[in-house]
Coordinates of C-alpha atoms and ligand atoms in Angstrom, one line a residue:
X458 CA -140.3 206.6 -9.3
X459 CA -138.0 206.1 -12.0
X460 CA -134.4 204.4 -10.6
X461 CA -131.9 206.9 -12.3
X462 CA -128.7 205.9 -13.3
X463 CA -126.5 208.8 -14.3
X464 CA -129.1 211.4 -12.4
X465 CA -129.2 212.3 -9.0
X466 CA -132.8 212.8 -6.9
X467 CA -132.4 215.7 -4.1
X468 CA -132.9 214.3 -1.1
X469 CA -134.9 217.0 0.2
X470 CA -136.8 218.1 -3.2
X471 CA -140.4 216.4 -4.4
X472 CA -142.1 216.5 -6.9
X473 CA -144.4 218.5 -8.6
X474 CA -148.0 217.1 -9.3
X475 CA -151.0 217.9 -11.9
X476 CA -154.3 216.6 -11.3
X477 CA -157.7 217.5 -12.7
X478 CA -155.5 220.1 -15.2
X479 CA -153.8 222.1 -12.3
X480 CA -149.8 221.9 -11.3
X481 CA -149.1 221.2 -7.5
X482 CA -146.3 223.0 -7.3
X483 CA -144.9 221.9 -3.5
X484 CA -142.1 224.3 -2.0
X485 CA -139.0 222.7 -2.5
X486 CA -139.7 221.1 -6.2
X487 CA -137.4 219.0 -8.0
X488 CA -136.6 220.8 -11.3
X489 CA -134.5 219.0 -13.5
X490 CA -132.1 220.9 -15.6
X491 CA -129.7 220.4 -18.2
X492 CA -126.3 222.3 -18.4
X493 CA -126.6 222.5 -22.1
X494 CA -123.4 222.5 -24.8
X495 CA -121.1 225.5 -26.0
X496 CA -121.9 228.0 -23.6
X497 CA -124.3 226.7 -21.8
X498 CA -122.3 226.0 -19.3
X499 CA -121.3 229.9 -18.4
X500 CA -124.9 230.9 -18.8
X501 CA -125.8 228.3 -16.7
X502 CA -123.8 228.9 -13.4
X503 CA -124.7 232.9 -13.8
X504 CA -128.4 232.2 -14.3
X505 CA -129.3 229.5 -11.2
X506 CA -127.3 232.3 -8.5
X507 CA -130.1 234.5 -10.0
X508 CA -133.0 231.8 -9.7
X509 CA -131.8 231.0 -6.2
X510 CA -131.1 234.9 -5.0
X511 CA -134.7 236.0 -6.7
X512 CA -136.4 233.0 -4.8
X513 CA -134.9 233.7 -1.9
X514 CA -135.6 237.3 -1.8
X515 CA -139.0 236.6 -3.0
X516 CA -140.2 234.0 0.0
X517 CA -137.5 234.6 2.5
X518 CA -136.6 231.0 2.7
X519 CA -139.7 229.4 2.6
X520 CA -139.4 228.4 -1.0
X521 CA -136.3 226.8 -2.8
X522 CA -135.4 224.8 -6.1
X523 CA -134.6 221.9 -5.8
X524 CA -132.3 221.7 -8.5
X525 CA -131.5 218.0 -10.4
X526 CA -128.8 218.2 -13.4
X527 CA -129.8 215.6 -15.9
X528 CA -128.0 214.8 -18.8
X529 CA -128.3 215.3 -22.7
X530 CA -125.9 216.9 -25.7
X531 CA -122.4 216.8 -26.3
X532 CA -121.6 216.3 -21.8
X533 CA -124.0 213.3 -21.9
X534 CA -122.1 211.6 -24.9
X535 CA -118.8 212.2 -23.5
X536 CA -119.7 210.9 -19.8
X537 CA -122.3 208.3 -21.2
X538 CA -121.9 207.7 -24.6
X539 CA -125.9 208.7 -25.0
X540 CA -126.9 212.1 -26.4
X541 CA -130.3 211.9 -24.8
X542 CA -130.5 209.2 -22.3
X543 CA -133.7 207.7 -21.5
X544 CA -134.2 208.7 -18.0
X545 CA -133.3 212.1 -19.1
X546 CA -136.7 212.1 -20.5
X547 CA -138.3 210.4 -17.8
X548 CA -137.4 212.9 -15.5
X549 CA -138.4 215.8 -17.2
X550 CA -141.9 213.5 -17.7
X551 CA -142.1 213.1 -14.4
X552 CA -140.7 216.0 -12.4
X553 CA -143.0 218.1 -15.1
X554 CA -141.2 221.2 -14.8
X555 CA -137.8 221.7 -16.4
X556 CA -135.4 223.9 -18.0
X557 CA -132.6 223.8 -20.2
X558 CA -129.6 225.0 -22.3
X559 CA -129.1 225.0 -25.6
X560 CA -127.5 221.6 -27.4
X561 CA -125.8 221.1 -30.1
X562 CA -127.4 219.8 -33.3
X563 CA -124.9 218.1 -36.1
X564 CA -126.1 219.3 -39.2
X565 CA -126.3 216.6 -42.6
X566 CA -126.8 213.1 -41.1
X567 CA -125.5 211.7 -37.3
X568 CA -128.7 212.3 -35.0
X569 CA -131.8 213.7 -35.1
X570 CA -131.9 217.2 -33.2
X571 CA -132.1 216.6 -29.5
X572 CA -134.3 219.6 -29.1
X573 CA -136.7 218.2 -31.8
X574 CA -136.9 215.0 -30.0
X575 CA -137.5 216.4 -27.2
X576 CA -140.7 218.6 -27.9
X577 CA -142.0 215.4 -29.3
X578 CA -141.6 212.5 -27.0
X579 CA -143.0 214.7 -24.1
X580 CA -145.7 216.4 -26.3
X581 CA -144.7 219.8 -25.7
X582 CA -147.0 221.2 -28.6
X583 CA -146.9 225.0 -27.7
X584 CA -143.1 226.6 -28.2
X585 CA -143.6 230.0 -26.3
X586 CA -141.9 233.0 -27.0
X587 CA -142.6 236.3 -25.1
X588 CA -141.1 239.1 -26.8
X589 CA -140.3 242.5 -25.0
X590 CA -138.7 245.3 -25.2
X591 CA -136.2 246.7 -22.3
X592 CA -135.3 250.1 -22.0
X593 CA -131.9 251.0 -23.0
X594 CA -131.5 248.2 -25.1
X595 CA -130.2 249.0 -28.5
X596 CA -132.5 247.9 -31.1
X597 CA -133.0 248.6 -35.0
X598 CA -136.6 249.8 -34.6
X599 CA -137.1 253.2 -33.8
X600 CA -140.2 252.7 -31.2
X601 CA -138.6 249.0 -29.8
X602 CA -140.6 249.5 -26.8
X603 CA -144.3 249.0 -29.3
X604 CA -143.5 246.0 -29.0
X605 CA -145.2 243.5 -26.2
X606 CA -146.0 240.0 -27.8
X607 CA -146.0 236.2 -27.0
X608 CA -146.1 234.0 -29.7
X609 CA -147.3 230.4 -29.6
X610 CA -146.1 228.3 -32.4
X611 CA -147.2 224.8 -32.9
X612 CA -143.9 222.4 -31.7
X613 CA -145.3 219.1 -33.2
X614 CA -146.5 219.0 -36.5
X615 CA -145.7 221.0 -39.9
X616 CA -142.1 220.7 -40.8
X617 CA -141.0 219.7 -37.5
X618 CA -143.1 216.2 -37.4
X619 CA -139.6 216.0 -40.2
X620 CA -141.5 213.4 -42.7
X621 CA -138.9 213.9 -46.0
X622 CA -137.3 212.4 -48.4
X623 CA -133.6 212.8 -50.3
X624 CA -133.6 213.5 -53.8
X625 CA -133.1 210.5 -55.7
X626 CA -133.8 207.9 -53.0
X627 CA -136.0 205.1 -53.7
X628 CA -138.7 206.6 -51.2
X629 CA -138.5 210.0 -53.1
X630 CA -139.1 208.3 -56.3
X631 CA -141.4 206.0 -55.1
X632 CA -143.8 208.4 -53.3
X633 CA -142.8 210.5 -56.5
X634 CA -144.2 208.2 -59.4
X635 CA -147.4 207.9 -57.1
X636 CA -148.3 210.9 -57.1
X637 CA -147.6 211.8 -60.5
X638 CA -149.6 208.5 -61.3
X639 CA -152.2 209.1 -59.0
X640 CA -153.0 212.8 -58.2
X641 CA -151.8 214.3 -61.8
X642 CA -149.0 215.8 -59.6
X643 CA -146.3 218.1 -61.3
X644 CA -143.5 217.1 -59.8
X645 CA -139.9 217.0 -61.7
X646 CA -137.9 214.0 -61.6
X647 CA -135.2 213.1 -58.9
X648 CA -137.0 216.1 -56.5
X649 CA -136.3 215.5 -52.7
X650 CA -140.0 215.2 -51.2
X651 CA -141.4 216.8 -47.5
X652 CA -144.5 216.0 -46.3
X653 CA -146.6 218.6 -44.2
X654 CA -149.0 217.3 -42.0
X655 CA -151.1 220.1 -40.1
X656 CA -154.2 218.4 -38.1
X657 CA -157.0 220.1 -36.7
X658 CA -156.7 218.5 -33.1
X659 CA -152.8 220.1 -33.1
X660 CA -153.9 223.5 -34.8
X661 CA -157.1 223.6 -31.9
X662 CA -154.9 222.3 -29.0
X663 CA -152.6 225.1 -29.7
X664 CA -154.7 228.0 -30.6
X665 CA -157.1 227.1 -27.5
X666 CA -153.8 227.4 -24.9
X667 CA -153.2 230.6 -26.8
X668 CA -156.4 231.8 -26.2
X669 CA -156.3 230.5 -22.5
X670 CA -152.9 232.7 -21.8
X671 CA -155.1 235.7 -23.7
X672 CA -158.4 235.6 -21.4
X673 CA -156.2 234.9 -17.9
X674 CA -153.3 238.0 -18.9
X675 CA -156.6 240.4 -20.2
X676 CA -154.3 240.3 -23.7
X677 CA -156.3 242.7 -26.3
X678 CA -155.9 240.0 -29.2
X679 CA -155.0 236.5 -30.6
X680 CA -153.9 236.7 -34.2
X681 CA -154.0 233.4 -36.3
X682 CA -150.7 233.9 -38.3
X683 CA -151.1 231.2 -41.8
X684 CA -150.1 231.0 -45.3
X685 CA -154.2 230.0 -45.9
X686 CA -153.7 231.7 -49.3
X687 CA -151.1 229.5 -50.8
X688 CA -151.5 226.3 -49.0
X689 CA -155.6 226.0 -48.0
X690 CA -155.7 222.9 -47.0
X691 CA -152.8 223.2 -44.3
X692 CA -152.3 226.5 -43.1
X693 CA -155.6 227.8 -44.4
X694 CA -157.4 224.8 -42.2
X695 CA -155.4 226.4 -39.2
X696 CA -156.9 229.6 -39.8
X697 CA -160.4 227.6 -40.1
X698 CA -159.9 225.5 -36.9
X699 CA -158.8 228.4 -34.8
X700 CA -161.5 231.0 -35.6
X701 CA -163.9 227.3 -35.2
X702 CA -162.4 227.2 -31.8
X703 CA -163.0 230.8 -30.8
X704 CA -166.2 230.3 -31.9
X705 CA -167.5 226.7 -30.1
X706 CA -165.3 227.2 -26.7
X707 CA -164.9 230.7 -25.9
X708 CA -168.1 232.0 -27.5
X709 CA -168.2 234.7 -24.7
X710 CA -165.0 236.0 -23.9
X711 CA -164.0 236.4 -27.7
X712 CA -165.2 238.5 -30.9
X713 CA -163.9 238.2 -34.3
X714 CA -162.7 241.0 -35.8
X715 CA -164.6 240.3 -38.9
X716 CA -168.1 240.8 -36.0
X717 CA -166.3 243.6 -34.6
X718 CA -166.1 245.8 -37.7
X719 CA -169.7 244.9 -38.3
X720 CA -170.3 246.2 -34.4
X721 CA -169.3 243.9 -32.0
X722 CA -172.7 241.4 -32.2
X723 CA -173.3 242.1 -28.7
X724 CA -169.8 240.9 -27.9
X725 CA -168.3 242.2 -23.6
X726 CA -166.1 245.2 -23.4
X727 CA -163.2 243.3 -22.4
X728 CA -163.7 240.4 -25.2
X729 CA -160.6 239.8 -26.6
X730 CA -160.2 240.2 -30.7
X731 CA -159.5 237.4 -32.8
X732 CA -158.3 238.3 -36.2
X733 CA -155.7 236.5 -38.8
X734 CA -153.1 237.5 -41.0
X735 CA -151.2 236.2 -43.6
X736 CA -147.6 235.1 -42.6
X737 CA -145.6 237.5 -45.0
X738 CA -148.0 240.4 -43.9
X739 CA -147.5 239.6 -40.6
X740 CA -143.7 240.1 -40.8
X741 CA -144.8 243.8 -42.0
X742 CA -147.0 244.8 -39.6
X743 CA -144.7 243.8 -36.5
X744 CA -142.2 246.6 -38.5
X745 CA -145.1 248.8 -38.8
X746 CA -147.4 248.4 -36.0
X747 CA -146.2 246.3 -34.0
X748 CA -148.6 247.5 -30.8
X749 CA -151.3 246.1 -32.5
X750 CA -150.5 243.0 -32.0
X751 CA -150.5 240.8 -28.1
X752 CA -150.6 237.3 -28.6
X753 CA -149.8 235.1 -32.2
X754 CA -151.0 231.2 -32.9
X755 CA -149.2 230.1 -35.4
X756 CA -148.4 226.9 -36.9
X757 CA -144.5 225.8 -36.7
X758 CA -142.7 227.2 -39.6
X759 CA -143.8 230.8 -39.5
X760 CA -143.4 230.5 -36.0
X761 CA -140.0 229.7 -36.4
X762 CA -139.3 232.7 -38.6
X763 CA -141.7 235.5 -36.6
X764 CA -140.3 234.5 -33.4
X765 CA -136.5 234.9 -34.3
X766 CA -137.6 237.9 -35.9
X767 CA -139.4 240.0 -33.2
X768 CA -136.6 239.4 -31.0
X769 CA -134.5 241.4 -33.5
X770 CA -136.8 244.1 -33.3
X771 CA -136.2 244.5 -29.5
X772 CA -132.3 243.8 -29.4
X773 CA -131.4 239.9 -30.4
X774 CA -131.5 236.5 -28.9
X775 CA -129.3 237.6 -25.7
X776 CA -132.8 238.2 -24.1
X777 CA -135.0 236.2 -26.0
X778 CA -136.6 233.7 -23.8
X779 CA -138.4 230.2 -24.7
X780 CA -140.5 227.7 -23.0
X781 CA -142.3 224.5 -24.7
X782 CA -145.3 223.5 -23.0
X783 CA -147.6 220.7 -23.3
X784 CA -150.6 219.6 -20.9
X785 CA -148.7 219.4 -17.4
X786 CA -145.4 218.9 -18.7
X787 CA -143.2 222.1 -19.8
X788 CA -139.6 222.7 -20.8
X789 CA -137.9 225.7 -20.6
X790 CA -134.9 227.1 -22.7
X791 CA -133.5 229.8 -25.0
X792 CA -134.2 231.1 -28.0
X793 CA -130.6 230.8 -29.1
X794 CA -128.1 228.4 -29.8
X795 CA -125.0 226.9 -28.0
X796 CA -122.9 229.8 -29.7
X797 CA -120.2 227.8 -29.8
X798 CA -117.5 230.3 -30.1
X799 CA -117.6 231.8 -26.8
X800 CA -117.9 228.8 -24.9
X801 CA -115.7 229.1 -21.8
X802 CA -115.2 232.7 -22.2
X803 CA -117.4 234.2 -19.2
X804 CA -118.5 236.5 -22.1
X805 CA -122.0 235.7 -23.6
X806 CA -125.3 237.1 -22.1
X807 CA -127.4 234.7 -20.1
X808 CA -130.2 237.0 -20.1
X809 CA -132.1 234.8 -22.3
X810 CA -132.0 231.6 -19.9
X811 CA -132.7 233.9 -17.2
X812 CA -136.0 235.3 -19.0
X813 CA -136.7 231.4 -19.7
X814 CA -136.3 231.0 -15.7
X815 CA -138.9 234.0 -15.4
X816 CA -141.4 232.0 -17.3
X817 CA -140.7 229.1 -15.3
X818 CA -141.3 230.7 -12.1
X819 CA -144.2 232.2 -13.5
X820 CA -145.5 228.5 -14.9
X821 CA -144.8 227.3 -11.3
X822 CA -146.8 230.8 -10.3
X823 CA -144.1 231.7 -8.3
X824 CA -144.8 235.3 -9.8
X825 CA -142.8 237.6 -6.9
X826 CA -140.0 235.5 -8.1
X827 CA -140.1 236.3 -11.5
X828 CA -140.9 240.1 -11.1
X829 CA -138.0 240.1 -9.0
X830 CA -135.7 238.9 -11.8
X831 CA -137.5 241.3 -14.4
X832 CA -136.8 244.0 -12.2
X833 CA -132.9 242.8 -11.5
X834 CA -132.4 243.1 -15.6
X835 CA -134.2 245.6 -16.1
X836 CA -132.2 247.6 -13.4
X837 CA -128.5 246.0 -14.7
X838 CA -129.2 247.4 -18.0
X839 CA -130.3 250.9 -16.9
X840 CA -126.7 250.8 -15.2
X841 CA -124.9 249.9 -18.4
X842 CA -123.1 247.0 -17.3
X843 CA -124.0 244.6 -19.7
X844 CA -122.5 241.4 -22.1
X845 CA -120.5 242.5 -25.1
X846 CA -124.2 241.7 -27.2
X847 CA -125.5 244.2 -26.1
X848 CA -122.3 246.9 -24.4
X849 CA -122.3 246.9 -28.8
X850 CA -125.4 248.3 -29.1
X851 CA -125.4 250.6 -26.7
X852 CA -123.6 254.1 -26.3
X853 CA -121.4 254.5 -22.9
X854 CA -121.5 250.9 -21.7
X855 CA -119.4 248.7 -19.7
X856 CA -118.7 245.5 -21.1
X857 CA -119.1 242.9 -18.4
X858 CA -118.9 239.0 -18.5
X859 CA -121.3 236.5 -17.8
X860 CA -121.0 236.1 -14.2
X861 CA -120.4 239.7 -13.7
X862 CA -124.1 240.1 -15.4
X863 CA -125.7 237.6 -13.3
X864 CA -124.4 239.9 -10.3
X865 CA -125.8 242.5 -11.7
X866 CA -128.6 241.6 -11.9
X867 CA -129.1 240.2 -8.8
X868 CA -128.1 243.4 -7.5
X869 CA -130.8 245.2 -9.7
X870 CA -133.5 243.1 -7.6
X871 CA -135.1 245.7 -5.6
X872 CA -138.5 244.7 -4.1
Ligands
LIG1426 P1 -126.4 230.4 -32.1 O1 -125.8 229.5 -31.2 O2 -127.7 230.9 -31.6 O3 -125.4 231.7 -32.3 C1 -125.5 232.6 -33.4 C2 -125.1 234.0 -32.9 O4 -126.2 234.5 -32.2 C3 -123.9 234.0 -32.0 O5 -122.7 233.9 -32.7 C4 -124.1 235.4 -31.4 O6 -123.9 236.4 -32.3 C5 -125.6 235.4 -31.1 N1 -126.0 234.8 -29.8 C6 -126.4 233.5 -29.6 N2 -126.6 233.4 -28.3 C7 -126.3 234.5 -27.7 C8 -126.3 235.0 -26.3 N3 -126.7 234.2 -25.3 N4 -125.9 236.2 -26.1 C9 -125.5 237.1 -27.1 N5 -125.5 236.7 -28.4 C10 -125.9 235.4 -28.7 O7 -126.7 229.8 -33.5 P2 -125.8 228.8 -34.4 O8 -124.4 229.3 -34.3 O9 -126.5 228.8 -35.7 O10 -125.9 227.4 -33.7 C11 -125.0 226.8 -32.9 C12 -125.5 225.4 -32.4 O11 -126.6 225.6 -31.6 C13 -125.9 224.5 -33.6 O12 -125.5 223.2 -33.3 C14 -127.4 224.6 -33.5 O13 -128.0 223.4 -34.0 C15 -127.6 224.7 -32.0 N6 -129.0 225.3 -31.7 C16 -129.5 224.8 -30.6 C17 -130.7 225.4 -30.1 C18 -131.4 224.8 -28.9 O14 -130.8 224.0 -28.2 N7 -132.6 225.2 -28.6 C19 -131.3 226.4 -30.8 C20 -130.7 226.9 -31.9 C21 -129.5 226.4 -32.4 P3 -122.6 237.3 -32.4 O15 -121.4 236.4 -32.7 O16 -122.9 238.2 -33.6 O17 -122.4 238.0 -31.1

């Protein structure tokens, strides 16, 4: 075991295993967890009363999280004088399961985004992003509750494997004058240069956990979200190594919907559809039909953009939940930022680390858990007692604070 420095073990926790491609999930894990800056702090103490109440209920003692606070962000570097120590990321390695609040990220220079660094070290190639509607919620849409997806964006390559260059800097106008010289490339003087690497064992890896989460949830579709008609070689290769996927690993629990508008080829009643869109089109038809749509693989930009914009569609990022996943390792956090100006205010929703939590509970298939918490928020926003996010949105509600939520909701969980 790693000796930690700034981190404390639980005495009582263990840890949670994978062998041959399964978690061991034991019932008292260690979870590490990280506060998180802004106000993550205030989200944080209202959303672990919830874990704990909703695991409680849920086994009647028999389970508990064993919870380990490890360090990263703005508390780390005032404490440590490390943004992201080292054994930060050697727990999260090796206690597999975590979850975490949202960090700061200086923008223009200093260091590299935490979060960013983060995905990558551990390899946590799939961000995941369920996206749901809850009644009473306030949303823009007129039918909010059409929509039901989880999106699985690619977390390591595309922009975020961040290979770019300043304008003017001897690497821009080396790589520049090469590629003029070389590949008869139009590309204007003093231009800043990005590189965007898309490879087909990161587009397979995710589309193939996609498709997993799709055959095990009985999910009617996977849609392969690309820009294959501007950029053919990147995004349209995605498009190319997914349907390739479908096709070599899952041969019988998938159809095309190409095959099924020619009749099915034969394919089960329960296959599920694999179809594609374009990115920009995609963005329309979540508007328009958004029920037609289950489950999205898509590479890490549009991601970016679709997932921040379905959540809009049911009500903002107050309940928009996150997890990044790799193979035995996950993280889990929220969609949104620190929000810096309510930190320390009791006043911002936690509902979107809660939801994270959900996911983690159901990762560590403590599903009863998770219901139970689904069923506490859904039941605290039927009684209009709700964070100013959404008290703003709704008619004849009660503004309540953070910690007054998180009772709430615990109150809401009725078996
Ligand atoms: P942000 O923190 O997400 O906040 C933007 C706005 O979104 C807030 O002002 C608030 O809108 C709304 N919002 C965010 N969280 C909410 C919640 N829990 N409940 C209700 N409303 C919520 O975005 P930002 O201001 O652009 O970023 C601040 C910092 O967070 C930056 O340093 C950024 O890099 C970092 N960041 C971190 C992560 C991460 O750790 N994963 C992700 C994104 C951004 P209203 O004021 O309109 O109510």
């Amino acid at each position: 075991m790693t000796k930690y420095k700034f981190a404390k073990v639980p005495p009582r926790g263990e840890a949670i295993e994978f062998t041959n491609g399964a978690l061991k999930v034991p019932d008292r894990p260690i979870v590490p967890f990280v506060e998180g800056d802004g106000t993550g702090p205030d989200i944080w103490r209202a959303s672990v009363r919830v874990f704990d109440a909703a695991v409680e209920r849920a086994y009647s003692g028999q389970r508990a999280v064993a919870w380990m606070e490890v360090f990263a962000g703005e508390k780390s570097f005032q404490q440590y004088q490390d943004w992201l120590p080292q054994e930060t990321v050697d727990a999260m390695q090796e206690f597999r399961v975590s979850i975490k609040g949202p960090l700061t990220t200086p923008v223009g220079g200093g260091i590299r985004s935490l979060n960013v660094t983060l995905r990558q070290v551990l390899d946590l190639y799939a961000c995941i992003r369920p996206v749901r509607y809850f009644e009473g919620v306030g949303a823009p849409v007129k039918e909010p509750e059409k929509v039901n997806i989880v999106i699985f964006r690619e977390n390591t390559e595309d922009v975020y494997a961040g290979i770019e260059w300043k304008a003017g800097s001897p690497e821009a106008e080396k790589l520049g004058a090469y590629l003029r010289k070389e590949f008869k490339s139009q590309i204007r003087e003093k231009s800043a240069l990005g590189v965007k690497p898309m490879s087909e064992f990161g587009s397979k890896r995710l589309v193939e956990m996609a498709i997993r989460y799709a055959i095990e949830k009985c999910k009617e579709s996977v849609t392969l979200v690309h820009k294959g008609n501007i950029m053919k070689f990147t995004e349209g290769a995605f498009r190319d190594w997914g349907y390739e996927l479908a096709r070599d690993k899952f041969a019988n629990e998938l159809v095309s919907e190409a095959d099924l508008s020619k009749g099915g080829t034969g394919a089960r009643a329960d296959a599920v559809i694999v179809k594609d869109r374009i990115a920009d089109s995609m963005f329309q038809q979540l508007l328009l039909r958004p029920d037609e749509y289950s489950v999205i693989a898509t590479p890490n930009l549009n991601g970016d953009y679709v997932s921040d914009a379905a959540a809009a569609q049911v009500g903002g990022l107050g309940i928009a939940p996150g997890g990044n996943v790799g193979d035995g390792v996950a993280v889990f956090e929220a969609t949104h930022g620190t929000a810096p100006k309510y930190a320390n205010l009791d006043k911002i929703n936690p509902g979107s680390v809660i939801l994270s939590g959900v996911m983690m509970l159901e990762y560590l298939g403590w599903n009863d858990a998770g219901k139970l918490i689904v069923r506490g928020l859904e039941n605290a926003i039927k009684s209009r007692r709700v964070t100013y996010d959404l008290a703003r949105q709704m008619s004849g509600a009660t503004e309540v604070s953070t910690s007054a939520f998180g009772d709430e909701i615990i109150k809401g969980m009725i078996a």
